Amino acid sequence: MYRTAVHFPNVVTMRRAPYSSESTLMVDSNITNSPEWNCIHTNDSETMFPTNFAWGAATSAYQIEGGWDVDDKGPSIWDTFCHEGGRLVFEGQSGDVTCNSYELWEEDLRCIRQLGLTHYRLSLSWSRLLPEGITRHVNQKGLRYYNKVINDLLASDVLPMVTLYHFDLPQALQDQGGWKSPEIAAIFDSYACFCFESFGDRVKLWITLNEPYVCAKLGHEDGIFAPGVKEPGMAAYLVGHNMLRGHARAWHSYNVLYRAKQGGSVSLAINSDWAEPLDPASPDDTAATERYLAFTLGWFAWPLFVTGDYPEVMRSSIEVRSKELGYQEGSRLPRFSKDEPSLLGTADFFALNYYTSRRVKPGECCPGLLGLKSDRDAEGVVDPSWPVCGVSWLAVVPDGLRKLLKYIKDTFNNPAVYITENGFSQVGPVDMEDVQRCGFYHDIIQEVARALREDGVDVRGYFAWSLLDNFEWADGFSVRFGLFHVDFSRPKRPRTAYRSGREYAGIISKYRSQTMVNI
Ligand code: NOJ
């Protein structure tokens, strides 16, 4: 029987509700075998996934590990940001303990197994492995921790996808200029090589950097993410540039030194909304949409997949705005040097983080101001018919994912795509029976199936964000994305499946058994 989607009330819920812990239920270890666990009903003939499709969930080190200063770990910029710039984080919270996965990894593994995941995406804490950010001092305890995680996953038939960098630069490197410094590209490369060398015999899917857009814009333009730099219209472009240079070096190192013996794939995770013109008949809205996509997806995808350089519309917009503002010192968007490893072709697959969509019109924001938004001159609007879940930016638009996947196929020469993140948040009182999120997962997976079957997009996998409720950056613990609820008020941080966790397990089990039957 085809299960109709749950429709969400079209309301914008509070952005910053205090965390409240209610449930103490523990997960039954045989839960995937219980009938209630397999609660999804779909029309068998309607959707099909390839046999080796990756069914995953994702987390990141700072958001779940805790243990911020134990066992010789060095501080990262998020440790500093929360401790010193704490007023910028919800209720002064931090990731000091969070899910305490550093101590409780086996609990996470239990959750992973209960979901029936084939893949798990985690990130490495750079400063846990290299407390000063460089290979002069390797922290053996950090190495041991990640070796155990990777080995345990493999022993459970779960393949790791490992992100080298998910927002948490070692503070020691920030003190030397961080991502604004040109030297960071070579330092990142040597960290990447250290990781390929240490784990690459077992890890075959690598993400160098997670969401460089967010690091650049929120961390160095808006100053609301670590390291809290506010230099609008300047630092973000420099940071994005150095991140791309670091990525390219790491990819080339893998290609030359490790690919033949390790046989893995390396990419960079790009976040993007789907965007379409507010008025499809308006040339101004259409042009604004092109700029909107160029300044997010295109900024990082164009150099890797199309030309080795930034999208032309991004360059020209920044130049025009610089002239208008009387800015004298050359382009604010740096140029790639011919003497450096080239960017073009440095992604073995397209790694996409998709959460939401926007309708776009020309910008209304302060033309006299220096900043990315005014360079972009495009404003994203939430369609009133779209429900908004939890955080105010997260309009729920499952078919936006299908459209974005088709756009990626057409624009970037039909790459293999992993959806490395996608999810639905909850704020306010904990709702263990989260039917809206169940409906969301059902709908989004249908859209992925349509992209595969009807649009011919080469989608290789889907990673739900997130395995666990965790530290949601500036929103602290007030926003919950987990498939498992975590009770942050209790020392053991018990993990309990939300109904949506059971739903996702049911979806995975359904489609995996379907592909078994069809091979
Ligand atoms: C993307 C980021 O990679 C992740 O760290 C964050 O928690 C989710 N978006 C949700 O905001």
Coordinates of C-alpha atoms and ligand atoms in Angstrom, one line a residue:
M1 CA 0.0 0.0 0.0
Y2 CA 1.2 3.5 -0.8
R3 CA 1.6 5.5 2.3
T4 CA 0.5 9.1 1.8
A5 CA 2.9 11.8 3.1
V6 CA 2.2 13.4 6.5
H7 CA 1.4 17.0 5.9
F8 CA 3.0 19.5 8.2
P9 CA 1.1 22.5 9.6
N10 CA 2.5 25.5 7.7
V11 CA 3.9 27.3 10.7
V12 CA 7.2 28.8 11.5
T13 CA 8.1 27.4 14.9
M14 CA 10.2 29.2 17.5
R15 CA 13.9 29.3 16.5
R16 CA 15.4 29.2 20.0
A17 CA 13.4 27.1 22.3
P18 CA 15.2 26.0 25.4
Y19 CA 16.3 22.4 25.4
S20 CA 14.0 20.2 27.4
S21 CA 14.6 16.6 28.2
E22 CA 11.7 14.4 28.6
S23 CA 12.1 10.8 27.5
T24 CA 14.2 8.2 29.3
L25 CA 13.1 5.3 27.1
M26 CA 16.0 3.1 26.0
V27 CA 16.3 1.4 22.6
D28 CA 15.5 -2.3 22.4
S29 CA 18.5 -3.9 20.8
N30 CA 16.4 -6.1 18.5
I31 CA 14.3 -3.2 17.5
T32 CA 14.8 -3.6 13.7
N33 CA 13.2 -7.0 13.9
S34 CA 10.0 -5.8 15.6
P35 CA 7.0 -5.2 13.3
E36 CA 6.6 -1.6 14.6
W37 CA 10.2 -0.8 13.6
N38 CA 9.3 -1.6 10.0
C39 CA 6.5 0.8 9.8
I40 CA 6.9 2.2 6.3
H41 CA 4.5 1.1 3.5
T42 CA 5.3 1.9 0.0
N43 CA 4.3 0.8 -3.4
D44 CA 6.9 -1.7 -4.3
S45 CA 6.9 -1.1 -8.0
E46 CA 7.3 2.7 -7.5
T47 CA 10.8 3.1 -6.2
M48 CA 14.0 1.2 -6.6
F49 CA 17.5 1.8 -5.5
P50 CA 20.7 0.3 -6.8
T51 CA 22.0 -2.7 -4.8
N52 CA 25.1 -0.9 -3.6
F53 CA 23.2 2.3 -2.7
A54 CA 24.8 3.9 0.5
W55 CA 22.2 4.2 3.2
G56 CA 23.8 6.5 5.8
A57 CA 23.7 8.9 8.6
A58 CA 26.2 11.6 9.4
T59 CA 27.7 13.4 12.4
S60 CA 30.7 15.6 13.0
A61 CA 33.4 15.5 15.7
Y62 CA 32.8 18.7 17.5
Q63 CA 29.1 18.2 17.5
I64 CA 29.1 14.8 19.2
E65 CA 32.5 13.8 20.7
G66 CA 32.9 16.0 23.8
G67 CA 36.2 15.2 25.6
W68 CA 37.4 18.6 24.4
D69 CA 40.5 18.6 26.5
V70 CA 41.1 15.0 27.5
D71 CA 43.9 12.6 26.4
D72 CA 46.1 15.4 25.0
K73 CA 43.6 16.8 22.5
G74 CA 44.5 20.4 21.5
P75 CA 41.8 23.1 21.5
S76 CA 40.0 23.9 18.3
I77 CA 38.5 27.2 17.2
W78 CA 35.1 26.0 18.4
D79 CA 36.4 25.3 21.8
T80 CA 37.7 28.9 21.9
F81 CA 34.6 30.4 20.3
C82 CA 32.3 28.7 22.9
H83 CA 34.5 29.4 25.9
E84 CA 35.5 33.0 25.0
G85 CA 32.8 34.2 22.6
G86 CA 30.2 32.1 24.4
R87 CA 27.6 34.8 24.3
L88 CA 27.2 34.1 20.6
V89 CA 26.1 30.6 21.2
F90 CA 22.6 29.7 22.6
E91 CA 22.6 30.1 26.4
G92 CA 26.4 30.0 26.4
Q93 CA 26.5 26.3 25.6
S94 CA 29.4 24.4 24.2
G95 CA 30.5 21.1 22.8
D96 CA 32.7 20.3 25.8
V97 CA 30.7 17.2 26.6
T98 CA 27.8 17.1 24.1
C99 CA 26.9 13.4 23.3
N100 CA 30.3 12.4 24.8
S101 CA 30.9 10.1 21.9
Y102 CA 34.6 10.1 22.8
E103 CA 33.6 7.9 25.8
L104 CA 30.4 6.4 24.5
W105 CA 31.3 5.5 20.9
E106 CA 29.9 2.0 21.4
E107 CA 26.5 3.5 22.1
D108 CA 26.7 5.3 18.8
L109 CA 27.6 2.0 17.1
R110 CA 24.6 0.4 18.7
C111 CA 22.4 3.1 17.1
I112 CA 24.1 2.7 13.7
R113 CA 23.4 -1.0 13.8
Q114 CA 19.8 -0.5 14.9
L115 CA 19.2 1.7 11.9
G116 CA 20.7 -0.9 9.6
L117 CA 23.0 1.7 8.0
T118 CA 25.4 0.6 5.3
H119 CA 27.5 3.7 5.7
Y120 CA 28.3 6.1 8.5
R121 CA 29.8 9.6 7.9
L122 CA 31.9 10.9 10.7
S123 CA 34.5 13.7 10.9
L124 CA 38.0 13.6 12.5
S125 CA 38.9 16.2 15.0
W126 CA 42.2 17.6 13.6
S127 CA 43.3 18.8 17.0
R128 CA 42.6 15.5 18.6
L129 CA 45.0 13.8 16.1
L130 CA 47.5 16.7 15.8
P131 CA 47.1 18.9 18.9
E132 CA 49.1 21.7 17.3
G133 CA 47.7 21.1 13.8
I134 CA 51.0 19.8 12.4
T135 CA 52.5 16.4 12.2
R136 CA 55.4 17.2 14.5
H137 CA 53.3 15.9 17.4
V138 CA 50.9 13.1 16.8
N139 CA 48.5 12.2 19.6
Q140 CA 48.5 8.4 19.8
K141 CA 45.3 8.4 21.9
G142 CA 43.5 10.2 19.2
L143 CA 44.8 7.8 16.6
R144 CA 43.7 4.9 18.7
Y145 CA 40.2 6.3 19.1
Y146 CA 39.6 6.8 15.4
N147 CA 41.1 3.4 14.6
K148 CA 38.7 1.8 17.0
V149 CA 35.7 3.7 15.4
I150 CA 36.7 2.7 11.9
N151 CA 37.5 -0.9 12.8
D152 CA 34.2 -1.3 14.8
L153 CA 32.3 0.0 11.8
L154 CA 33.9 -2.4 9.4
A155 CA 33.4 -5.3 11.8
S156 CA 29.7 -4.3 11.8
D157 CA 29.6 -4.2 7.9
V158 CA 29.2 -0.4 7.9
L159 CA 31.5 1.5 5.6
P160 CA 32.9 4.8 6.9
M161 CA 32.8 8.0 5.0
V162 CA 35.4 10.2 6.7
T163 CA 35.4 14.0 6.6
L164 CA 38.8 15.5 7.4
Y165 CA 37.5 19.0 8.4
H166 CA 34.1 19.9 9.7
F167 CA 34.5 23.5 11.0
D168 CA 37.0 22.8 13.9
L169 CA 40.4 24.2 13.0
P170 CA 43.1 23.6 15.6
Q171 CA 43.4 26.8 17.6
A172 CA 47.2 26.7 17.1
L173 CA 46.7 27.2 13.4
Q174 CA 44.1 29.9 13.9
D175 CA 46.7 31.7 15.9
Q176 CA 48.9 31.8 12.8
G177 CA 46.2 33.2 10.6
G178 CA 43.9 30.2 10.1
W179 CA 42.2 29.9 6.7
K180 CA 43.0 33.5 5.8
S181 CA 46.7 32.6 5.6
P182 CA 48.0 31.2 2.3
E183 CA 50.2 28.7 4.2
I184 CA 47.2 26.8 5.4
A185 CA 46.8 25.0 2.1
A186 CA 50.1 23.1 2.5
I187 CA 49.4 22.5 6.2
F188 CA 46.0 21.0 5.4
D189 CA 47.6 18.8 2.7
S190 CA 50.0 17.4 5.2
Y191 CA 47.2 16.7 7.7
A192 CA 45.3 15.0 4.9
C193 CA 48.2 12.9 3.9
F194 CA 48.6 11.9 7.6
C195 CA 45.0 10.7 7.6
F196 CA 45.2 8.9 4.3
E197 CA 48.4 7.2 5.5
S198 CA 46.8 6.3 8.9
F199 CA 43.3 5.2 7.9
G200 CA 43.3 4.9 4.1
D201 CA 43.8 1.1 4.1
R202 CA 40.3 0.9 5.5
V203 CA 38.5 4.2 4.6
K204 CA 37.5 4.4 0.9
L205 CA 35.3 7.5 0.9
W206 CA 36.9 10.8 1.9
I207 CA 35.5 14.3 2.2
T208 CA 38.3 16.9 2.6
L209 CA 36.3 19.9 3.7
N210 CA 32.7 20.2 4.9
E211 CA 30.7 23.2 3.7
P212 CA 33.4 25.7 2.9
Y213 CA 30.7 28.3 2.2
V214 CA 29.6 28.1 5.8
C215 CA 33.2 28.4 7.1
A216 CA 33.8 31.4 4.9
K217 CA 30.5 33.2 5.3
L218 CA 29.3 32.5 8.8
G219 CA 32.8 32.2 10.2
H220 CA 34.6 35.1 8.5
E221 CA 31.9 37.5 7.2
D222 CA 29.0 37.3 9.7
G223 CA 31.2 36.2 12.6
I224 CA 28.5 34.0 14.1
F225 CA 30.5 30.8 13.7
A226 CA 34.1 30.2 14.9
P227 CA 36.5 31.9 14.5
G228 CA 34.0 34.8 14.8
V229 CA 35.8 37.0 12.2
K230 CA 33.6 39.9 10.8
E231 CA 35.2 41.2 7.7
P232 CA 32.4 41.5 5.2
G233 CA 33.1 41.3 1.5
M234 CA 36.8 40.4 2.1
A235 CA 37.7 37.5 4.3
A236 CA 35.1 35.1 3.1
Y237 CA 36.5 35.1 -0.4
L238 CA 40.0 34.6 0.9
V239 CA 39.0 31.8 3.2
G240 CA 37.0 30.1 0.4
H241 CA 40.0 30.4 -1.9
N242 CA 42.5 28.9 0.6
M243 CA 40.1 26.1 1.4
L244 CA 39.8 25.3 -2.3
R245 CA 43.7 25.4 -2.6
G246 CA 44.0 23.1 0.4
H247 CA 41.4 20.7 -1.0
A248 CA 43.1 20.6 -4.4
R249 CA 46.5 19.8 -2.8
A250 CA 45.0 17.0 -0.7
W251 CA 43.2 15.5 -3.7
H252 CA 46.4 15.6 -5.8
S253 CA 48.3 14.0 -3.0
Y254 CA 45.8 11.2 -2.7
N255 CA 45.8 10.8 -6.5
V256 CA 49.6 10.5 -6.7
L257 CA 50.5 8.8 -3.5
Y258 CA 47.6 6.7 -2.3
R259 CA 45.0 6.1 -5.0
A260 CA 46.7 3.1 -6.6
K261 CA 47.2 1.2 -3.4
Q262 CA 44.1 2.4 -1.5
G263 CA 41.5 2.7 -4.2
G264 CA 39.3 5.3 -2.6
S265 CA 37.5 8.4 -3.7
V266 CA 37.9 12.0 -2.5
S267 CA 35.6 15.0 -2.7
L268 CA 34.5 18.1 -1.0
A269 CA 31.0 18.6 0.6
I270 CA 29.2 21.5 -0.9
N271 CA 26.0 22.9 0.7
S272 CA 23.4 24.5 -1.5
D273 CA 19.8 25.5 -1.5
W274 CA 17.8 24.7 -4.6
A275 CA 16.8 28.1 -6.1
E276 CA 14.3 29.2 -8.7
P277 CA 13.0 32.6 -9.8
L278 CA 10.3 34.2 -7.7
D279 CA 8.5 35.0 -10.9
P280 CA 9.6 32.5 -13.6
A281 CA 8.6 35.0 -16.3
S282 CA 10.8 37.8 -14.9
P283 CA 14.3 38.1 -16.5
D284 CA 15.5 40.0 -13.4
D285 CA 14.4 37.2 -11.1
T286 CA 16.0 34.6 -13.4
A287 CA 19.3 36.5 -13.5
A288 CA 19.2 36.9 -9.7
T289 CA 18.7 33.1 -9.4
E290 CA 21.7 32.5 -11.5
R291 CA 23.8 34.7 -9.2
Y292 CA 22.3 33.1 -6.1
L293 CA 23.4 29.6 -7.2
A294 CA 26.7 30.9 -8.4
F295 CA 27.5 32.4 -5.0
T296 CA 26.8 29.1 -3.1
L297 CA 27.0 26.0 -5.2
G298 CA 28.9 27.5 -8.1
W299 CA 31.6 29.1 -5.9
F300 CA 33.0 25.7 -5.0
A301 CA 31.6 23.4 -7.7
W302 CA 32.6 25.5 -10.8
P303 CA 36.4 25.3 -10.0
L304 CA 36.2 21.5 -9.4
F305 CA 33.8 20.4 -12.1
V306 CA 33.7 23.0 -14.9
T307 CA 36.5 25.5 -15.4
G308 CA 39.0 25.4 -12.6
D309 CA 37.9 28.9 -11.7
Y310 CA 35.0 30.7 -10.1
P311 CA 31.8 31.2 -12.1
E312 CA 32.1 34.1 -14.4
V313 CA 29.0 35.8 -13.0
M314 CA 30.5 35.7 -9.5
R315 CA 33.7 37.4 -10.7
S316 CA 31.9 40.0 -12.7
S317 CA 29.4 40.8 -9.9
I318 CA 32.2 41.3 -7.4
E319 CA 34.1 43.4 -9.8
V320 CA 31.2 45.6 -10.7
R321 CA 30.3 46.1 -7.0
S322 CA 34.0 46.9 -6.1
K323 CA 34.1 49.6 -8.8
E324 CA 30.8 51.1 -7.6
L325 CA 32.2 51.3 -4.1
G326 CA 35.5 52.8 -5.3
Y327 CA 37.4 49.8 -4.1
Q328 CA 40.9 50.3 -5.5
E329 CA 43.0 47.2 -4.6
G330 CA 42.3 44.7 -7.3
S331 CA 39.6 42.1 -7.2
R332 CA 38.4 41.0 -3.8
L333 CA 37.9 37.5 -5.3
P334 CA 41.5 36.0 -5.5
R335 CA 42.8 34.4 -8.7
F336 CA 44.2 30.8 -8.8
S337 CA 47.9 30.8 -9.6
K338 CA 49.1 28.7 -12.6
D339 CA 52.0 27.5 -10.4
E340 CA 49.6 25.6 -8.0
P341 CA 47.9 22.3 -8.5
S342 CA 44.9 22.8 -10.6
L343 CA 41.4 22.6 -9.2
L344 CA 39.6 21.2 -12.2
G345 CA 38.9 17.5 -11.9
T346 CA 39.7 17.3 -8.1
A347 CA 36.4 15.7 -7.1
D348 CA 35.8 12.0 -7.6
F349 CA 32.1 12.4 -6.9
F350 CA 29.7 15.3 -6.1
A351 CA 29.1 15.5 -2.3
L352 CA 26.0 17.5 -1.7
N353 CA 24.5 18.8 1.6
Y354 CA 20.9 19.9 0.8
Y355 CA 18.4 21.2 3.4
T356 CA 16.1 23.8 1.8
S357 CA 15.0 25.9 -1.2
R358 CA 14.4 29.5 -2.0
R359 CA 12.5 31.6 -4.6
V360 CA 14.8 34.4 -5.7
K361 CA 14.5 38.0 -6.7
P362 CA 17.1 40.8 -7.0
G363 CA 18.6 41.8 -3.6
E364 CA 17.2 44.6 -1.6
C365 CA 20.2 44.9 0.7
C366 CA 22.0 48.1 1.2
P367 CA 23.8 48.8 -2.1
G368 CA 26.4 50.9 -0.4
L369 CA 27.7 48.1 1.8
L370 CA 30.7 45.9 1.2
G371 CA 29.6 42.3 1.7
L372 CA 28.8 39.0 0.0
K373 CA 25.1 39.6 0.0
S374 CA 25.4 42.9 -1.8
D375 CA 27.9 41.4 -4.3
R376 CA 25.4 38.7 -5.0
D377 CA 22.5 41.1 -5.3
A378 CA 20.0 38.3 -4.9
E379 CA 17.4 37.7 -2.2
G380 CA 16.0 34.2 -1.3
V381 CA 12.4 34.1 -0.3
V382 CA 10.5 31.3 1.4
D383 CA 7.4 30.4 -0.5
P384 CA 4.4 30.7 1.8
S385 CA 3.2 27.3 0.9
W386 CA 6.4 25.6 2.2
P387 CA 6.2 24.4 5.8
V388 CA 9.1 25.5 8.0
C389 CA 10.5 23.0 10.5
G390 CA 12.3 23.9 13.7
V391 CA 14.8 26.5 12.6
S392 CA 13.5 29.4 10.6
W393 CA 15.8 28.9 7.7
L394 CA 14.7 25.4 7.1
A395 CA 11.7 25.4 4.8
V396 CA 10.9 21.8 4.0
V397 CA 11.0 21.3 0.2
P398 CA 11.7 17.7 -0.7
D399 CA 11.2 18.2 -4.4
G400 CA 13.9 20.9 -4.3
L401 CA 16.3 18.1 -3.8
R402 CA 15.2 16.4 -7.0
K403 CA 15.5 19.6 -8.9
L404 CA 18.9 20.4 -7.5
L405 CA 20.1 16.9 -8.4
K406 CA 18.9 17.3 -12.0
Y407 CA 20.6 20.7 -12.1
I408 CA 23.9 19.1 -10.9
K409 CA 23.6 16.3 -13.5
D410 CA 23.1 18.8 -16.3
T411 CA 25.6 21.5 -15.1
F412 CA 28.5 19.3 -13.9
N413 CA 28.6 16.6 -16.5
N414 CA 26.6 13.9 -14.8
P415 CA 28.8 13.2 -11.8
A416 CA 28.2 10.4 -9.3
V417 CA 26.5 12.1 -6.4
Y418 CA 26.4 11.3 -2.7
I419 CA 23.8 13.3 -0.6
T420 CA 26.2 13.7 2.3
E421 CA 23.7 15.6 4.5
N422 CA 19.9 16.2 4.6
G423 CA 17.6 16.5 7.6
F424 CA 14.7 18.0 9.5
S425 CA 15.0 19.8 12.8
Q426 CA 12.9 19.9 15.9
V427 CA 12.8 22.8 18.5
G428 CA 10.8 23.2 21.7
P429 CA 9.5 20.3 23.8
V430 CA 10.9 16.9 22.8
D431 CA 8.5 15.0 20.6
M432 CA 9.5 11.3 20.4
E433 CA 6.6 10.5 18.1
D434 CA 7.9 12.9 15.5
V435 CA 5.4 12.1 12.7
Q436 CA 6.3 15.2 10.7
R437 CA 9.9 14.1 10.5
C438 CA 8.7 10.6 9.5
G439 CA 6.8 12.1 6.7
F440 CA 9.7 14.1 5.7
Y441 CA 12.1 11.1 5.4
H442 CA 9.5 9.3 3.4
D443 CA 9.0 12.2 1.0
I444 CA 12.7 13.0 0.5
I445 CA 13.6 9.4 -0.2
Q446 CA 10.8 9.3 -2.8
E447 CA 12.4 12.4 -4.4
V448 CA 15.8 10.7 -4.5
A449 CA 14.3 7.7 -6.1
R450 CA 12.6 9.9 -8.7
A451 CA 15.9 11.6 -9.4
L452 CA 17.5 8.2 -10.0
R453 CA 14.8 6.5 -12.0
E454 CA 13.1 9.4 -13.9
D455 CA 15.9 11.9 -14.3
G456 CA 18.8 9.5 -14.6
V457 CA 20.9 11.2 -11.9
D458 CA 23.7 8.9 -10.7
V459 CA 22.9 9.1 -7.0
R460 CA 25.1 6.8 -5.0
G461 CA 23.9 7.4 -1.5
Y462 CA 21.9 9.3 1.1
F463 CA 23.1 10.4 4.5
A464 CA 20.6 11.6 7.0
W465 CA 21.7 14.4 9.3
S466 CA 22.0 13.4 11.9
L467 CA 22.4 10.1 13.7
L468 CA 22.1 11.8 17.1
D469 CA 20.8 15.0 18.5
N470 CA 23.9 17.1 19.0
F471 CA 25.5 20.5 19.4
E472 CA 24.0 22.5 16.6
W473 CA 26.7 25.2 16.5
A474 CA 25.4 28.7 17.4
D475 CA 22.0 27.2 18.3
G476 CA 23.6 24.9 20.9
F477 CA 21.3 22.1 22.0
S478 CA 18.1 24.0 21.2
V479 CA 17.8 22.5 17.8
R480 CA 17.6 18.7 17.4
F481 CA 18.3 16.9 14.1
G482 CA 18.8 13.4 15.5
L483 CA 17.3 10.1 14.5
F484 CA 18.1 9.3 18.1
H485 CA 17.2 11.6 21.0
V486 CA 20.1 12.3 23.4
D487 CA 19.3 13.2 27.0
F488 CA 21.9 15.8 27.6
S489 CA 20.8 16.2 31.3
R490 CA 22.1 12.7 32.2
P491 CA 25.7 11.7 32.6
K492 CA 25.3 8.6 30.4
R493 CA 23.7 10.7 27.7
P494 CA 21.2 7.9 26.9
R495 CA 20.3 7.6 23.2
T496 CA 16.7 6.8 22.3
A497 CA 15.2 6.2 18.9
Y498 CA 12.7 8.8 17.7
R499 CA 9.8 7.4 15.8
S500 CA 11.6 8.9 12.7
G501 CA 14.7 6.7 13.6
R502 CA 12.4 3.7 13.4
E503 CA 10.9 5.0 10.2
Y504 CA 14.3 5.5 8.6
A505 CA 15.4 2.0 9.6
G506 CA 12.2 0.7 8.0
I507 CA 12.9 2.6 4.8
I508 CA 16.4 1.2 4.7
S509 CA 15.3 -2.4 5.4
K510 CA 12.5 -2.1 2.8
Y511 CA 14.6 -0.9 0.0
R512 CA 17.6 -3.1 0.8
S513 CA 15.4 -6.2 0.8
Q514 CA 13.8 -5.0 -2.5
T515 CA 17.2 -4.7 -4.2
M516 CA 18.1 -8.2 -2.8
V517 CA 15.0 -9.6 -4.5
N518 CA 15.7 -7.8 -7.7
I519 CA 19.3 -8.8 -8.3
Ligands
NOJ1 C1 25.3 21.3 7.9 C2 26.5 21.1 8.8 O1 27.4 20.4 8.1 C3 26.1 20.4 10.1 O2 27.2 20.5 10.9 C4 24.9 21.1 10.7 O3 24.6 20.6 12.0 C5 23.7 20.9 9.8 N1 24.0 21.6 8.5 C6 22.4 21.4 10.3 O4 22.5 22.8 10.4

